[in-house]
Amino acid sequence: PGMRFCQAQVLVFSLMRDEAFSGMPDEIRNAIRDTILNTIRGRMMEDMILLETIQTTQWPVQVFKLQFARGEFDMVVYDPDRNSCSCYEIKHSSRMVIDQTRNLINEDLCALTEHRFGSIESRIVLYRGEDGEDGNGIQYRNAERFLRNLPQTPLVAPKQGLSFKLE
């Protein structure tokens, strides 16, 4: 993730020096720069949380990214002994925004997940803000606290692939 961010910074720096790009108004250039870097920061956060969760869990619980034809869960924690799972969205934001839950409340994605991985016990957005709930059963949890508590969290994971794709 760190290398990806450094590469993005170099590309943004090159873009800022581009003649056509430098002719644009500062507002537009800064917005483009911020969008690129924030997107990379978000992906870095997803990768780090997924990796740390995988590394601190034990068999038989599995931790993975779940991809669908249209959408994904950034992280799923599946307990085959209980035939249940928890679905996570990971966001770089420090604010609760309704759009962050669109996959977690998508009935089709949830039905596909429950068919393969049992009942969904919780739907959680990990982000940089304070813990809370959105009123629709979606929990918001602070990502830093989540990571700090991982060694004490009863999750477990195999040392296998990082993602599944359901269609």
PDB file of C-alpha atoms in Angstrom, residues 40-158:
ATOM      1  CA  ILE A  40      -5.291   5.877  -3.104  1.00  0.00           C
ATOM      2  CA  ARG A  41      -5.494   6.548   0.660  1.00  0.00           C
ATOM      3  CA  GLY A  42      -8.834   4.736   0.764  1.00  0.00           C
ATOM      4  CA  ARG A  43      -7.449   1.700  -1.031  1.00  0.00           C
ATOM      5  CA  MET A  44      -4.409   1.694   1.235  1.00  0.00           C
ATOM      6  CA  MET A  45      -6.663   1.695   4.287  1.00  0.00           C
ATOM      7  CA  GLU A  46      -8.698  -1.210   2.866  1.00  0.00           C
ATOM      8  CA  ASP A  47      -5.544  -3.222   2.155  1.00  0.00           C
ATOM      9  CA  MET A  48      -4.010  -2.569   5.572  1.00  0.00           C
ATOM     10  CA  ILE A  49      -7.147  -3.429   7.555  1.00  0.00           C
ATOM     11  CA  LEU A  50      -7.762  -6.578   5.510  1.00  0.00           C
ATOM     12  CA  LEU A  51      -4.152  -7.735   5.895  1.00  0.00           C
ATOM     13  CA  GLU A  52      -3.970  -6.982   9.620  1.00  0.00           C
ATOM     14  CA  THR A  53      -7.264  -8.767  10.229  1.00  0.00           C
ATOM     15  CA  ILE A  54      -6.110 -11.822   8.279  1.00  0.00           C
ATOM     16  CA  GLN A  55      -2.821 -11.929  10.179  1.00  0.00           C
ATOM     17  CA  THR A  56      -4.394 -11.721  13.633  1.00  0.00           C
ATOM     18  CA  THR A  57      -7.109 -14.306  13.208  1.00  0.00           C
ATOM     19  CA  GLN A  58      -6.975 -18.079  13.495  1.00  0.00           C
ATOM     20  CA  TRP A  59      -8.512 -21.060  11.752  1.00  0.00           C
ATOM     21  CA  PRO A  60     -11.397 -21.825  11.062  1.00  0.00           C
ATOM     22  CA  VAL A  61     -12.703 -18.259  10.712  1.00  0.00           C
ATOM     23  CA  GLN A  62     -11.929 -16.804   7.284  1.00  0.00           C
ATOM     24  CA  VAL A  63     -11.307 -13.162   6.352  1.00  0.00           C
ATOM     25  CA  PHE A  64     -11.527 -12.029   2.741  1.00  0.00           C
ATOM     26  CA  LYS A  65     -12.741  -9.412   0.273  1.00  0.00           C
ATOM     27  CA  LEU A  66     -15.947 -10.454  -1.469  1.00  0.00           C
ATOM     28  CA  GLN A  67     -16.486  -9.218  -5.032  1.00  0.00           C
ATOM     29  CA  PHE A  68     -19.672  -9.411  -7.048  1.00  0.00           C
ATOM     30  CA  ALA A  69     -20.446  -8.547 -10.656  1.00  0.00           C
ATOM     31  CA  ARG A  70     -21.687  -5.158  -9.370  1.00  0.00           C
ATOM     32  CA  GLY A  71     -20.237  -4.199  -6.012  1.00  0.00           C
ATOM     33  CA  GLU A  72     -18.161  -5.677  -3.240  1.00  0.00           C
ATOM     34  CA  PHE A  73     -17.732  -5.995   0.490  1.00  0.00           C
ATOM     35  CA  ASP A  74     -14.313  -4.675   1.445  1.00  0.00           C
ATOM     36  CA  MET A  75     -14.037  -7.360   4.117  1.00  0.00           C
ATOM     37  CA  VAL A  76     -16.059 -10.363   5.225  1.00  0.00           C
ATOM     38  CA  VAL A  77     -15.346 -12.311   8.392  1.00  0.00           C
ATOM     39  CA  TYR A  78     -16.863 -15.784   8.013  1.00  0.00           C
ATOM     40  CA  ASP A  79     -17.194 -18.307  10.856  1.00  0.00           C
ATOM     41  CA  PRO A  80     -17.965 -21.707   9.304  1.00  0.00           C
ATOM     42  CA  ASP A  81     -18.625 -23.287  12.717  1.00  0.00           C
ATOM     43  CA  ARG A  82     -21.509 -20.871  13.296  1.00  0.00           C
ATOM     44  CA  ASN A  83     -22.345 -20.516   9.584  1.00  0.00           C
ATOM     45  CA  SER A  84     -22.456 -16.740   9.914  1.00  0.00           C
ATOM     46  CA  CYS A  85     -20.476 -13.728   8.819  1.00  0.00           C
ATOM     47  CA  SER A  86     -19.956 -10.005   9.307  1.00  0.00           C
ATOM     48  CA  CYS A  87     -19.678  -7.669   6.319  1.00  0.00           C
ATOM     49  CA  TYR A  88     -17.506  -4.554   6.327  1.00  0.00           C
ATOM     50  CA  GLU A  89     -17.092  -1.452   4.238  1.00  0.00           C
ATOM     51  CA  ILE A  90     -13.811   0.390   4.832  1.00  0.00           C
ATOM     52  CA  LYS A  91     -13.762   4.131   4.228  1.00  0.00           C
ATOM     53  CA  HIS A  92     -11.040   6.743   4.544  1.00  0.00           C
ATOM     54  CA  SER A  93     -13.653   9.324   5.535  1.00  0.00           C
ATOM     55  CA  SER A  94     -14.151  10.666   9.060  1.00  0.00           C
ATOM     56  CA  ARG A  95     -17.844  11.385   8.419  1.00  0.00           C
ATOM     57  CA  MET A  96     -20.900   9.141   8.316  1.00  0.00           C
ATOM     58  CA  VAL A  97     -22.291   9.368   4.790  1.00  0.00           C
ATOM     59  CA  ILE A  98     -25.317   7.358   3.623  1.00  0.00           C
ATOM     60  CA  ASP A  99     -23.579   6.327   0.374  1.00  0.00           C
ATOM     61  CA  GLN A 100     -20.982   4.401   2.428  1.00  0.00           C
ATOM     62  CA  THR A 101     -23.617   1.769   3.250  1.00  0.00           C
ATOM     63  CA  ARG A 102     -24.990   1.152  -0.265  1.00  0.00           C
ATOM     64  CA  ASN A 103     -23.440  -2.321  -0.579  1.00  0.00           C
ATOM     65  CA  LEU A 104     -24.245  -3.266   3.013  1.00  0.00           C
ATOM     66  CA  ILE A 105     -27.950  -2.592   2.454  1.00  0.00           C
ATOM     67  CA  ASN A 106     -28.094  -4.028  -1.062  1.00  0.00           C
ATOM     68  CA  GLU A 107     -30.560  -6.918  -0.764  1.00  0.00           C
ATOM     69  CA  ASP A 108     -29.138  -8.795  -3.763  1.00  0.00           C
ATOM     70  CA  LEU A 109     -25.546  -8.684  -2.482  1.00  0.00           C
ATOM     71  CA  CYS A 110     -26.657  -9.689   1.013  1.00  0.00           C
ATOM     72  CA  ALA A 111     -28.734 -12.606  -0.345  1.00  0.00           C
ATOM     73  CA  LEU A 112     -25.779 -13.905  -2.383  1.00  0.00           C
ATOM     74  CA  THR A 113     -23.539 -13.595   0.669  1.00  0.00           C
ATOM     75  CA  GLU A 114     -25.971 -15.361   3.003  1.00  0.00           C
ATOM     76  CA  HIS A 115     -26.463 -18.173   0.483  1.00  0.00           C
ATOM     77  CA  ARG A 116     -22.721 -18.960   0.560  1.00  0.00           C
ATOM     78  CA  PHE A 117     -21.557 -17.749   3.994  1.00  0.00           C
ATOM     79  CA  GLY A 118     -24.589 -18.058   6.287  1.00  0.00           C
ATOM     80  CA  SER A 119     -26.512 -15.335   8.068  1.00  0.00           C
ATOM     81  CA  ILE A 120     -25.045 -11.853   8.195  1.00  0.00           C
ATOM     82  CA  GLU A 121     -24.721 -11.054  11.903  1.00  0.00           C
ATOM     83  CA  SER A 122     -23.450  -7.507  11.513  1.00  0.00           C
ATOM     84  CA  ARG A 123     -22.867  -4.854   8.872  1.00  0.00           C
ATOM     85  CA  ILE A 124     -20.099  -2.457   9.757  1.00  0.00           C
ATOM     86  CA  VAL A 125     -18.465   0.603   8.239  1.00  0.00           C
ATOM     87  CA  LEU A 126     -14.896   1.037   9.452  1.00  0.00           C
ATOM     88  CA  TYR A 127     -13.902   4.673   9.105  1.00  0.00           C
ATOM     89  CA  ARG A 128     -11.888   7.420  10.827  1.00  0.00           C
ATOM     90  CA  GLY A 129     -14.776   8.930  12.822  1.00  0.00           C
ATOM     91  CA  GLU A 130     -16.442   8.096  16.112  1.00  0.00           C
ATOM     92  CA  ASP A 131     -18.379   4.905  16.814  1.00  0.00           C
ATOM     93  CA  GLY A 132     -22.087   5.113  16.093  1.00  0.00           C
ATOM     94  CA  GLU A 133     -25.045   3.667  14.235  1.00  0.00           C
ATOM     95  CA  ASP A 134     -27.013   4.955  11.275  1.00  0.00           C
ATOM     96  CA  GLY A 135     -30.474   3.924  12.473  1.00  0.00           C
ATOM     97  CA  ASN A 136     -30.770   1.146   9.868  1.00  0.00           C
ATOM     98  CA  GLY A 137     -28.688  -1.376  11.784  1.00  0.00           C
ATOM     99  CA  ILE A 138     -25.413  -0.364  10.168  1.00  0.00           C
ATOM    100  CA  GLN A 139     -22.681   0.121  12.743  1.00  0.00           C
ATOM    101  CA  TYR A 140     -19.945   2.703  12.297  1.00  0.00           C
ATOM    102  CA  ARG A 141     -16.692   1.781  14.037  1.00  0.00           C
ATOM    103  CA  ASN A 142     -13.472   3.698  14.313  1.00  0.00           C
ATOM    104  CA  ALA A 143     -10.860   1.896  12.185  1.00  0.00           C
ATOM    105  CA  GLU A 144      -7.946   2.728  14.471  1.00  0.00           C
ATOM    106  CA  ARG A 145      -9.716   1.284  17.526  1.00  0.00           C
ATOM    107  CA  PHE A 146     -10.715  -1.746  15.467  1.00  0.00           C
ATOM    108  CA  LEU A 147      -7.068  -2.384  14.573  1.00  0.00           C
ATOM    109  CA  ARG A 148      -5.849  -1.802  18.133  1.00  0.00           C
ATOM    110  CA  ASN A 149      -8.338  -4.349  19.443  1.00  0.00           C
ATOM    111  CA  LEU A 150      -7.620  -7.029  16.820  1.00  0.00           C
ATOM    112  CA  PRO A 151      -5.355  -9.208  18.990  1.00  0.00           C
ATOM    113  CA  GLN A 152      -8.201  -9.412  21.520  1.00  0.00           C
ATOM    114  CA  THR A 153     -10.926  -9.934  18.908  1.00  0.00           C
ATOM    115  CA  PRO A 154     -12.109 -13.556  18.491  1.00  0.00           C
ATOM    116  CA  LEU A 155     -11.622 -13.687  14.723  1.00  0.00           C
ATOM    117  CA  VAL A 156      -9.705 -16.384  12.892  1.00  0.00           C
ATOM    118  CA  ALA A 157      -8.469 -16.770   9.301  1.00  0.00           C
ATOM    119  CA  PRO A 158      -6.797 -19.250   6.948  1.00  0.00           C
TER     120      PRO A 158
END
